[in-house]
Coordinates of C-alpha atoms in Angstrom, one line a residue:
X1432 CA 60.9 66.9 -29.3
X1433 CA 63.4 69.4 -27.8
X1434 CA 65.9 68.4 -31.6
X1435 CA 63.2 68.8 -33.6
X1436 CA 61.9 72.0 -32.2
X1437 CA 66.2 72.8 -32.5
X1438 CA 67.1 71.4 -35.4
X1439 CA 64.2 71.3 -37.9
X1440 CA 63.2 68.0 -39.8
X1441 CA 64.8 67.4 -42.8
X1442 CA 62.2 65.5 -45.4
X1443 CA 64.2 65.2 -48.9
X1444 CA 64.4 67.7 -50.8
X1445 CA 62.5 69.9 -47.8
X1446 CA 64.2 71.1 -44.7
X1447 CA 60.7 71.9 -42.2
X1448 CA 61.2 74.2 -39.5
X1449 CA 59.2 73.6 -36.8
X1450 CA 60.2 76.5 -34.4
X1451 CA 61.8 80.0 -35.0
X1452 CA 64.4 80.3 -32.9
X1453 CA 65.6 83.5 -30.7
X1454 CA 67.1 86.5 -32.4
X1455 CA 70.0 88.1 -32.3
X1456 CA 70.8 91.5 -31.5
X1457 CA 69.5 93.8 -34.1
X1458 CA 68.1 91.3 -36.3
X1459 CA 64.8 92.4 -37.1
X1460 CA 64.3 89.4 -39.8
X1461 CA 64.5 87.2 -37.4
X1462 CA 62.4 88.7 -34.9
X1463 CA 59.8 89.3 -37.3
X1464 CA 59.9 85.2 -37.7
X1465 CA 60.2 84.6 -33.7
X1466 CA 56.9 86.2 -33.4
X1467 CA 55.4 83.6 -35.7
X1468 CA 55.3 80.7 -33.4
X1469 CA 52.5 80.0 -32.0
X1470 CA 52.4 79.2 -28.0
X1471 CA 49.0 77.5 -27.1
X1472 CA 47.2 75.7 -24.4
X1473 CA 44.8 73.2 -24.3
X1474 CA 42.3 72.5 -21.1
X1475 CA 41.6 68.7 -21.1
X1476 CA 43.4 67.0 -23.9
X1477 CA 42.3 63.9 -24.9
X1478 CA 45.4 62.2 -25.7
X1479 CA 44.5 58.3 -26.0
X1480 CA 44.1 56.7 -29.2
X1481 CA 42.3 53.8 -28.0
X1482 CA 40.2 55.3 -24.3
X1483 CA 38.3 58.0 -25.6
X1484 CA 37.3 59.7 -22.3
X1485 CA 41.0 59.6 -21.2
X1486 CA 41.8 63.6 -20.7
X1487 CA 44.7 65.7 -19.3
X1488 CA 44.5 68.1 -17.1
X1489 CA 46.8 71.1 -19.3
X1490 CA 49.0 70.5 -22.2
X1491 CA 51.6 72.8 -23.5
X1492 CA 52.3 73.1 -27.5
X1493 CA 54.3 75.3 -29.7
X1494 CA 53.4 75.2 -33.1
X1495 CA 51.3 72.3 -32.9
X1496 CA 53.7 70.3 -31.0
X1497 CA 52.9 68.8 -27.7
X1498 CA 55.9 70.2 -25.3
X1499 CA 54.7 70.0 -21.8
X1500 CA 52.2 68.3 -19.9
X1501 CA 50.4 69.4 -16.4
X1502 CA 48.1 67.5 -13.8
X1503 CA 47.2 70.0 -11.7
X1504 CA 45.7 69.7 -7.7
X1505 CA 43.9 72.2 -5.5
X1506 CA 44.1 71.4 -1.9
X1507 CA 41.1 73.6 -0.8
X1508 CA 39.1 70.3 -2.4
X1509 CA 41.8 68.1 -0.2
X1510 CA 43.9 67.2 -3.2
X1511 CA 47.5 67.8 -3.5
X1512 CA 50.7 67.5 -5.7
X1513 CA 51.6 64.3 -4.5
X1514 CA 47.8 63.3 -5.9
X1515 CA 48.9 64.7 -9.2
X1516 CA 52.2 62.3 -9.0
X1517 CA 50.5 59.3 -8.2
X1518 CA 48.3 60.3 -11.2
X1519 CA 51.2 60.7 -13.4
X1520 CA 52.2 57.3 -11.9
X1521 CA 49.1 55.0 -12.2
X1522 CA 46.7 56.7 -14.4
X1523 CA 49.0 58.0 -17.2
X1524 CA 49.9 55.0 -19.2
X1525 CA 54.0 55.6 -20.8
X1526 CA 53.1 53.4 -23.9
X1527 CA 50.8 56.6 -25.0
X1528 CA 52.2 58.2 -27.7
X1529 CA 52.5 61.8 -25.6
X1530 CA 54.0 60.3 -22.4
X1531 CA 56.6 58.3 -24.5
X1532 CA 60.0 58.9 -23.2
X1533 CA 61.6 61.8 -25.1
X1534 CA 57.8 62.8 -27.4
X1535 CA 57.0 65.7 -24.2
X1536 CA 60.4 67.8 -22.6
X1537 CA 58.8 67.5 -19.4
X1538 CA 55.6 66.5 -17.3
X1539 CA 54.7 69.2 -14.2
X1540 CA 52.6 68.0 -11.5
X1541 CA 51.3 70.9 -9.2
X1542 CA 48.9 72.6 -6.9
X1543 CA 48.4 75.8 -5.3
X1544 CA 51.9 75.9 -2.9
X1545 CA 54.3 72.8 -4.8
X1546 CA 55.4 72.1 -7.6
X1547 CA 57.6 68.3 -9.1
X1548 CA 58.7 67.6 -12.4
X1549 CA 59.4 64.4 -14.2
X1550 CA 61.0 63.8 -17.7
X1551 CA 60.7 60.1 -17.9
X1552 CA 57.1 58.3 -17.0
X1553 CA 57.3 55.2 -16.0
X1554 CA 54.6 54.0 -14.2
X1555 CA 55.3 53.4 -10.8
X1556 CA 59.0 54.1 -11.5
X1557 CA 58.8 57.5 -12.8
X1558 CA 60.6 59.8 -10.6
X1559 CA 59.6 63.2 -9.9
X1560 CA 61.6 66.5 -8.6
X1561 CA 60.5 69.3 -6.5
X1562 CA 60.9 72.9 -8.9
X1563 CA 60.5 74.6 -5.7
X1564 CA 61.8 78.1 -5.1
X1565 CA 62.7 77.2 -1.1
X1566 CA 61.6 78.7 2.0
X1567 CA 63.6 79.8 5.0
X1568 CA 66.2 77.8 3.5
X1569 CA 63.8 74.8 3.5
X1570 CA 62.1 73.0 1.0
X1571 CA 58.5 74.1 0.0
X1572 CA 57.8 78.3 -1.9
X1573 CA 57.3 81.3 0.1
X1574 CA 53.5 83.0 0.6
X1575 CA 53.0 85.3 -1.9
X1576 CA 50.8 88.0 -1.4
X1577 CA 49.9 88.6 -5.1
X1578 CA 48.7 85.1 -5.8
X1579 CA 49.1 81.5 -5.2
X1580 CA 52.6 80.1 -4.4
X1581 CA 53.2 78.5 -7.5
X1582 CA 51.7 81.4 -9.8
X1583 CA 55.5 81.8 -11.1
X1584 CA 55.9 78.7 -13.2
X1585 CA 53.3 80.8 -15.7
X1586 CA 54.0 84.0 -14.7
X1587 CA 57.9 83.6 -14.9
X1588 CA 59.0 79.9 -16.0
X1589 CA 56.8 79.7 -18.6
X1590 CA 56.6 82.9 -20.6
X1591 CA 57.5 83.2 -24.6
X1592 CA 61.2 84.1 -23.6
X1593 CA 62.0 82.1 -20.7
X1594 CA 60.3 78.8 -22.6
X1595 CA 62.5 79.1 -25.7
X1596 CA 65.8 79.6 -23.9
X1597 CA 64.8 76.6 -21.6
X1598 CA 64.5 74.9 -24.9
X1599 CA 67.2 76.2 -26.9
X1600 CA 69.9 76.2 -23.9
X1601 CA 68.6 74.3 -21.1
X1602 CA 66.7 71.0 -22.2
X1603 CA 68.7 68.0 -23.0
X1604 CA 69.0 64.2 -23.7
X1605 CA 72.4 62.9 -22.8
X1606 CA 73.9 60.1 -22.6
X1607 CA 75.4 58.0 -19.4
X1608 CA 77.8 55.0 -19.5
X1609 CA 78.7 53.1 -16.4
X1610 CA 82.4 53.0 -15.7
X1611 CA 82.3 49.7 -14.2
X1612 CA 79.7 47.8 -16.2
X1613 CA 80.1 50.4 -19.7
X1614 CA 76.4 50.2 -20.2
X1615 CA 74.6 53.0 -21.4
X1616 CA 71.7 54.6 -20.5
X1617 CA 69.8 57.4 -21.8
X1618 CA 68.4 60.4 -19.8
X1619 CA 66.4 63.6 -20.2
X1620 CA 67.1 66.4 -18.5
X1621 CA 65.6 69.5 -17.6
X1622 CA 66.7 71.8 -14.5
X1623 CA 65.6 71.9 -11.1
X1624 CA 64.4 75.7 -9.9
X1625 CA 67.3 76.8 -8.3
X1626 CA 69.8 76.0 -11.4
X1627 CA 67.6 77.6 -13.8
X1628 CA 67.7 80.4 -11.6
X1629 CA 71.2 80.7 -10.5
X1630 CA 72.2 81.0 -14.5
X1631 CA 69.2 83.5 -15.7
X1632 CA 70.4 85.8 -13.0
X1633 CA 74.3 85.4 -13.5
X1634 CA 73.9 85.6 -17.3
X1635 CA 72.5 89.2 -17.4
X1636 CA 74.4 90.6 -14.8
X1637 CA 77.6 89.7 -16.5
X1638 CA 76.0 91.1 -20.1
X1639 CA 75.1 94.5 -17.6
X1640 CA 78.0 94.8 -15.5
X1641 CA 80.9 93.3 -18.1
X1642 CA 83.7 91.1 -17.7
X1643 CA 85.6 91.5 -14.2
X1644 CA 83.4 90.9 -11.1
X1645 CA 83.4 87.7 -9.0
X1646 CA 81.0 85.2 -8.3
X1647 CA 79.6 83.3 -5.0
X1648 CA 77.3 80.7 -5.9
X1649 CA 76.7 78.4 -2.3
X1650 CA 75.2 75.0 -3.9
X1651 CA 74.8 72.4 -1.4
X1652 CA 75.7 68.9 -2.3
X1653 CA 73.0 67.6 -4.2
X1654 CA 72.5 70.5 -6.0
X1655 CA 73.4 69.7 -9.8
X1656 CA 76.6 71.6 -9.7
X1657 CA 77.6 69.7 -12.8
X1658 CA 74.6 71.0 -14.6
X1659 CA 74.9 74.0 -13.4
X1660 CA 78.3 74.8 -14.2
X1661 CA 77.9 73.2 -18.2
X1662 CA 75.0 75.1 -18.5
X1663 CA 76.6 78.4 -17.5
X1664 CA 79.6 77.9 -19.7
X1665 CA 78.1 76.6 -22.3
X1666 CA 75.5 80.3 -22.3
X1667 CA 78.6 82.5 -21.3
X1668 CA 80.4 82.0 -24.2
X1669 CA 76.9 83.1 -26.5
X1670 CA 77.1 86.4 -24.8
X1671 CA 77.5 89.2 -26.6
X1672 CA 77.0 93.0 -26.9
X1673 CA 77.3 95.4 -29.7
X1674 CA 77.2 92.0 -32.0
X1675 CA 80.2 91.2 -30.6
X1676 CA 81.2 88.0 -28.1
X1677 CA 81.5 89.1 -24.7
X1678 CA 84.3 86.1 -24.2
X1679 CA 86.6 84.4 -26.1
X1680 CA 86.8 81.4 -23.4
X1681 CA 85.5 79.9 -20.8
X1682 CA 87.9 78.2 -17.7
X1683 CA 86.4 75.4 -16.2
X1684 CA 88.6 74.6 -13.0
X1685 CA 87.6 71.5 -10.7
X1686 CA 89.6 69.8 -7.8
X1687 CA 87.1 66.7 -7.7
X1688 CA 89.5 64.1 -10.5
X1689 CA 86.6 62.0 -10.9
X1690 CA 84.2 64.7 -11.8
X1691 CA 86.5 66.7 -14.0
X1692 CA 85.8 63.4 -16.8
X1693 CA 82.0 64.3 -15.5
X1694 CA 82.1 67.8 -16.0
X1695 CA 83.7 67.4 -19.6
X1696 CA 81.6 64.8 -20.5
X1697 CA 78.3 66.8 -19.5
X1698 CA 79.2 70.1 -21.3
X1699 CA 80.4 68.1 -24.1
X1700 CA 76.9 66.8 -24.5
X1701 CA 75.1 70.1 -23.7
X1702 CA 77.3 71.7 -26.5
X1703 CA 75.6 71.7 -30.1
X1704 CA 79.4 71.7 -31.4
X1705 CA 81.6 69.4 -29.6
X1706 CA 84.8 71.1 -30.9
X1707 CA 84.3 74.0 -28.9
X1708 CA 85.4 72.0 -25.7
X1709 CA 88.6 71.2 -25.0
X1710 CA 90.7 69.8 -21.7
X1711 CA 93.6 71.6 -20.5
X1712 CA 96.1 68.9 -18.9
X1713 CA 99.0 71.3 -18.8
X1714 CA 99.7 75.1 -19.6
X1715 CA 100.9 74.4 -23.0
X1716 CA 97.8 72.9 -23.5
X1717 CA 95.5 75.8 -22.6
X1718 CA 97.8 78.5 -24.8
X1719 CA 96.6 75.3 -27.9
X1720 CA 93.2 75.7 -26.8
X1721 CA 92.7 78.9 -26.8
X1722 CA 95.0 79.8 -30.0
X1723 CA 92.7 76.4 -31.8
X1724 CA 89.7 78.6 -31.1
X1725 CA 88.7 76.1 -28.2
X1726 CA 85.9 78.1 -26.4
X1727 CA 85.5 75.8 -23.6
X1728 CA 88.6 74.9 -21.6
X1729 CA 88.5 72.5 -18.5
X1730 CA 91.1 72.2 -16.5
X1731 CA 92.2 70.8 -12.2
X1732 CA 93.0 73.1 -9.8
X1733 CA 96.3 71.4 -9.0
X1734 CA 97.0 73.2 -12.6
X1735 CA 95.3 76.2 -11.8
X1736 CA 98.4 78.6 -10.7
X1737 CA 100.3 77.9 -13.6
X1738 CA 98.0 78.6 -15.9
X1739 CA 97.1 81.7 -14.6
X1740 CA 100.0 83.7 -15.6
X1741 CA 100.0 82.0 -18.7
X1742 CA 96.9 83.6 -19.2
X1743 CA 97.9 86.8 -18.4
X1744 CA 101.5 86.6 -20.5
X1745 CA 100.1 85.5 -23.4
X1746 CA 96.6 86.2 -23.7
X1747 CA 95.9 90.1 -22.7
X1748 CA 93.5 90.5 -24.7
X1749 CA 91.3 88.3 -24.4
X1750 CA 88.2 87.9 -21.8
X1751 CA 87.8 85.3 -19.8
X1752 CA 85.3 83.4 -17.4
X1753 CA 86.9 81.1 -14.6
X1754 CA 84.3 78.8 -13.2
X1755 CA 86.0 76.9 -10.0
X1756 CA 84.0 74.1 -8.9
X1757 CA 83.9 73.7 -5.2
X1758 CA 87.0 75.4 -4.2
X1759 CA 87.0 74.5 -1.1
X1760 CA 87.2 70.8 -0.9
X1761 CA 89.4 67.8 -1.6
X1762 CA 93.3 67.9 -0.7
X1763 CA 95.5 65.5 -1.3
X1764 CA 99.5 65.8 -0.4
X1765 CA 100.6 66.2 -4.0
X1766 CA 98.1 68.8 -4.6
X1767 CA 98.8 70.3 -1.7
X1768 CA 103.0 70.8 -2.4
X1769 CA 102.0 71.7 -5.9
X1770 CA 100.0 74.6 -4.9
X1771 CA 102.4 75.8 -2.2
X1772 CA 104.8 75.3 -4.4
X1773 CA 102.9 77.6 -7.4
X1774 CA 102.5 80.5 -4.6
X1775 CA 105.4 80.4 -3.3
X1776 CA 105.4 83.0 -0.1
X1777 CA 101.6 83.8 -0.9
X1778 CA 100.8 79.9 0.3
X1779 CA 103.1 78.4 2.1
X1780 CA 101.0 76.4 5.0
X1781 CA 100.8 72.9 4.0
X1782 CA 97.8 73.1 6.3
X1783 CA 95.3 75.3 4.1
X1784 CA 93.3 73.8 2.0
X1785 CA 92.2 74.9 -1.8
X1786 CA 89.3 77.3 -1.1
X1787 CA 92.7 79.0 0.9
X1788 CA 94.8 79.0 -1.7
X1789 CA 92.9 80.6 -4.4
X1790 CA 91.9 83.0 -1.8
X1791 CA 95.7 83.6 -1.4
X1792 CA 95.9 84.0 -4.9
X1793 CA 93.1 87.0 -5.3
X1794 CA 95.1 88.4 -2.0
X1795 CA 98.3 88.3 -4.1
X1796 CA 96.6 89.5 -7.2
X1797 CA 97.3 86.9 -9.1
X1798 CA 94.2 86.9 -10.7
X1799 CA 93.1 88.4 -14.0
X1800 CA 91.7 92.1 -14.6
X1801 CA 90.4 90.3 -17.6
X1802 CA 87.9 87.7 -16.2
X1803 CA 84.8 87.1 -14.6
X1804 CA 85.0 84.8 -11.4
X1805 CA 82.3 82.5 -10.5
X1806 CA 83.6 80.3 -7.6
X1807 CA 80.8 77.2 -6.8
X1808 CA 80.9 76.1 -3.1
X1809 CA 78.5 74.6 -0.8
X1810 CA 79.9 76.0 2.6
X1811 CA 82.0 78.9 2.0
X1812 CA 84.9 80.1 4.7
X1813 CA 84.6 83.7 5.7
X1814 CA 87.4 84.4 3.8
X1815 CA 85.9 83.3 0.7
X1816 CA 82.8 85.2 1.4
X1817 CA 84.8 88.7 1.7
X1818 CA 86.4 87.4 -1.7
X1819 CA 84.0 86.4 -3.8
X1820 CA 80.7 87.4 -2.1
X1821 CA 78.6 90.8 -2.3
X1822 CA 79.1 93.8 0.6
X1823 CA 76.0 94.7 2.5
X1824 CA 76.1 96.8 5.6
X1825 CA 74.4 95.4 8.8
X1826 CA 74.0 97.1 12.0
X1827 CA 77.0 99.4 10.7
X1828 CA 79.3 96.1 9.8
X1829 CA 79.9 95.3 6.4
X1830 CA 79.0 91.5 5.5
X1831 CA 79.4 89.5 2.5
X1832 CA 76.8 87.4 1.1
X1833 CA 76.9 85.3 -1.7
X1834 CA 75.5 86.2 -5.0
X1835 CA 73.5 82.8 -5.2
X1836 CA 72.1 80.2 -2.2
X1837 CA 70.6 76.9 -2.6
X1838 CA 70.7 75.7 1.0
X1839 CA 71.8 71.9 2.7
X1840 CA 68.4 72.2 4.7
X1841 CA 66.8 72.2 1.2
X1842 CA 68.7 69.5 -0.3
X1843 CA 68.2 67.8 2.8
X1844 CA 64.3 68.5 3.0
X1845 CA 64.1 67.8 -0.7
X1846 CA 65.6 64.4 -0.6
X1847 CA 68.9 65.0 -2.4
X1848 CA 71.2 64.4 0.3
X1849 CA 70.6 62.6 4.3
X1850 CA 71.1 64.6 6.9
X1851 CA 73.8 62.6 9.0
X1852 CA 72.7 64.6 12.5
X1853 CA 69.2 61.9 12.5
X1854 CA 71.1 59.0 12.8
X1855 CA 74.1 59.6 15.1
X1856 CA 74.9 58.5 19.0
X1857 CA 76.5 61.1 21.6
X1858 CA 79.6 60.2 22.4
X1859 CA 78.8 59.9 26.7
X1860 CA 76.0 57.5 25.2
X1861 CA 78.8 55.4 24.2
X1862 CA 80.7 56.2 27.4
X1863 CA 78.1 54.8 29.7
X1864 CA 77.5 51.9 28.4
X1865 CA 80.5 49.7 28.8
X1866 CA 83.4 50.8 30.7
X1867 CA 85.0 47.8 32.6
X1868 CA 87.9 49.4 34.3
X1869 CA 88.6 53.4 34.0
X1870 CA 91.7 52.7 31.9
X1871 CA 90.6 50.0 29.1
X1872 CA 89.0 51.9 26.1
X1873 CA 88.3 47.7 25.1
X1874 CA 84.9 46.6 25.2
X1875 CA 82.5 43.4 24.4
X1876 CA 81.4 44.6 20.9
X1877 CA 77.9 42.1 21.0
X1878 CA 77.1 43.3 24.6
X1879 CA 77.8 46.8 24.1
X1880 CA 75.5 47.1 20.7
X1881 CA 72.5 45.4 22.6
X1882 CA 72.6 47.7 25.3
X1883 CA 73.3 50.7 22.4
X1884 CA 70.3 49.4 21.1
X1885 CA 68.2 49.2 24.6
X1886 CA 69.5 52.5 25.6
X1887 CA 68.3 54.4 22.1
X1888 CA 64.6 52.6 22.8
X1889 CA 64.8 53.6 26.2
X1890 CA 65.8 57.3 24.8
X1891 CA 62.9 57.2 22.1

C-alpha cells in the first residue's frame, strides 16, 4: 500500500496516481494537487467478503485506499487496549484481504489512556507496540487536561500533514537476512512514538535555527536507534530553504562494527535511491563520496578524527550533519591507541573512553563551524551533557539537558529491554551462605545454590 500510494501504478500505456504527494516550497501546482486527496473515515467497515456482519471498529483511507485500521476500547464500560489486541488477535482473521500483510501500513489498537500498534496480523502471533508518549519516565501517557490521553494520535499523529510525511518518509517494508542461516525475511515498519517524535522536532529546528548547533538525543537501549538515525539522515538531506538544500551530506559515525553493516543496510533500504549512500572506510574515501555526489556517508568512529580535518581542508564549503551513534560506548585497545593517537595532547589517557574523546575533540575545536551535531546516547556523562545538551538555569546553576529523552524505565516498562536489578543476589547474601574457614573464598557449588535457593524463599 505505502509503494503504491509512493510510486503510482503503472497500467500500460497509463501511469495512475493514487496519491499527490507533498509540495515543495513555492510550488503552488503542486499544492493545488496535494489538496485533492481525499482523507476519509469510515465508522464500522465491513470488510469480509464471505461474513457479512463482520465490522471494524474505524478504518482509515486516502483516496479510496484502505491505509489504517483501529479497534478501539473505552475502559469506563471495563474494556481496555489489551481487549482491542486480543481482538486484533483472535477475531480479525489475516487471510482477509485488508489485514493481509503489507494491503494496511499499520493496525492501531487503543482506548482512552494507551495506545499499541501492529504492522503484521497474525493471529495469535501478531505482535503489537506501545505508541505511548511516556510518563514520568515510565511507560503509559500523561493526563491531559484538554481531553483523553490518547486524543493526540488524531489530533497530532494523524492530521493531513503529519500522515503523508509518515508515509512518504517514515513507513517502510525492508528486508532482513540472517547472517548465520542467510534466510530472509520480510518486515514492515512503522515508528514507535518516541522516534517519530525525536525526528519531527529535530527536523524543523535545524530548517529554523541553520546548520551549526549540537544535538543530545538520550535513547535508551531498545529504543530503535537504528531507525532513528536512517530516518533522520535520510530527511536531513531533503531539507532545504530558499529552494535550496540545506546540506550537501550527511556523516553517519558508529563505534558498534556489527551495527555499522546494520545501520548501512537500514538507510540503504529506507533510501528511494540507493546511490545516495555510500561507506567511508578511510579518509580518501569520504573526499570520493562526497566529490561522487554521495549524500549519505557512513563511517566508525575509530575513523572519525581523521576524517574531520579532511572535512575541514577540503570541503569548506559544504554543510554538513554528523550523526554519532552512541558515543559513549564500546572500546577496544586498537580503537583506543588510534584515537589517542588522532588527538594527540587533546587525548592522551588510554583510560577515557569514546564519548571522552569526541568530547576532547569539541574541547580542542576540532570540530566543524560547518555542521550540525546530533550525538545519540543512552546514558550521557556530564561532560557530554555540557557539550552537546541545552543550558537551563536552576536554582541559579546552569544545567544541561538533552534536546531529546526516551528513558531505560520506559524501555524497561515497555518490554524492550529487562531490567537486570529484579533478578540479582547481594553480595553478603552470597557471603553468608557458605564460608568454611575465613580464608578460603572455595565453596561446595551444589550445597551453596540449594541454600541460595532456600535463602531467596525464605527472603520472598
Amino acid at each position: 500500500m505505502v509503494d503504491v500510494l509512493r510510486n503510482d501504478i503503472k497500467v500500460y500505456p497509463a501511469d495512475l496516481i493514487m496519491f499527490y504527494a507533498s509540495p515543495s516550497e513555492g510550488n503552488e501546482k503542486a499544492k493545488e494537487m496535494y489538496g485533492k486527496n481525499i482523507f476519509s473515515i469510515t465508522r464500522q467497515l465491513r470488510y469480509s467478503t464471505s461474513v457479512d456482519k463482520l465490522a471494524l471498529d474505524l478504518c482509515l483511507f486516502i483516496n479510496g485506499l484502505p491505509v489504517i485500521t483501529f479497534e478501539l476500547k473505552n475502559q469506563l464500560t471495563k474494556q481496555n487496549v489489551n481487549h482491542a489486541v486480543e481482538q486484533y488477535k483472535n477475531d480479525r482473521d489475516p487471510r482477509e484481504t485488508i489485514f493481509a500483510f503489507k494491503r494496511c501500513m499499520v493496525h492501531f489498537a487503543l482506548d482512552d489512556a494507551r495506545i499499541k500498534f501492529c504492522t503484521r496480523l497474525a493471529g495469535k502471533a501478531s505482535w503489537f507496540l506501545p505508541f505511548d508518549k511516556g510518563y514520568k519516565d515510565g511507560a503509559g501517557n500523561p493526563p491531559n487536561p484538554n481531553g483523553i490521553m490518547t486524543d493526540y494520535l488524531w489530533k497530532d499523529i494523524l492530521t493531513k500533514a503529519k500522515l503523508t510525511r509518515i508515509i512518504e518518509n517514515y513507513a517502510q517494508v525492508v528486508e532482513e537476512i540472517d547472517p548465520e542461516t542467510k534466510k530472509k525475511s520480510i518486515k514492515q515498519i512503522f515508528p514507535r512514538y518516541h522516534q517519530l517524535d525525536v525526528v519531527e522536532r529535530l527536523l524543523p529546528d535545524v530548517k529554523e535555527n541553520g546548520i551549526g548547533k549540537k544535538y543530545l538525543i538520550q535513547h535508551s537501549a531498545g529504543s530503535g536507534k537504528s531507525n532513528s538515525i536512517a530516518w533522520l539522515a535520510h530527511q536531513l538531506i531533503g531539507l532545504t530553504k530558499d529552494g535550496h538544500p540545506m546540506l550537501d551530506s550527511v556523516l553517519v559515525v558508529t563505534d558498534r562494527r556489527i551495527l555499522d553493516k546494520q545501520i548501512r543496510d537500514t538507510i540503504k533500504q529506507f533510501m528511494q535511491v540507493n546511490s545516495t549512500v555510500a561507506w567511508a572506510e578511510h579518509s580518501g574515501d569520504l573526499s570520493k563520496a562526497i566529490t561522487d555526489g554521495k549524500r549519505i556517508i557512513v563511517t566508525t568512529i575509530e575513523k572519525f578524527p581523521y576524517v574531520v580535518p579532511k572535512l575541514g581542508a577540503e570541503h569548506k564549503e559544504n554543510r554538513f550533519a554528523i550523526i554519532i551513534d552512541e558515543a559513549h560506548s564500546g572500546q577496544s585497545g586498537r580503537n583506543s591507541a588510534q584515537m589517542n593517537l588522532a588527538l594527540s595532547g587533546l587525548a592522551s589517557d588510554n583510560d577515557m573512553d569514546n564519548e571522552d574523546k569526541i568530547n576532547a575533540m569539541v574541547e580542542g575545536r576540532k570540530l566543524l563551524k560547518n555542521a550540525s551535531y546530533f550525538a545519540f546516547t543512552a546514558t550521557p556523562k556530564n561532560k557530554t551533557l555540557e557539550t552537546f545538551g541545552i543550558p537551563y538555569t536552576e536554582g541559579g546553576e546552569v544545567k544541561h539537558r538533552p534536546f531529546h529523552v526516551y528513558t531505560m524505565k520506559q524501555a524497561i516498562q515497555e518490554g524492550f529491554i529487562l531490567d537486570v536489578l529484579q533478578n540479582y543476589t547481594a553480595i553478603d547474601s552470597f557471603y553468608r551462605l557458605m564460608k568454611t574457614v575465613e580464608d578460603d573464598p572455595m565453596f561446595d557449588k551444589k550445597r551453596a545454590q540449594k541454600k541460595l535457593r532456600n535463602f531467596d524463599l525464605e527472603q520472598h
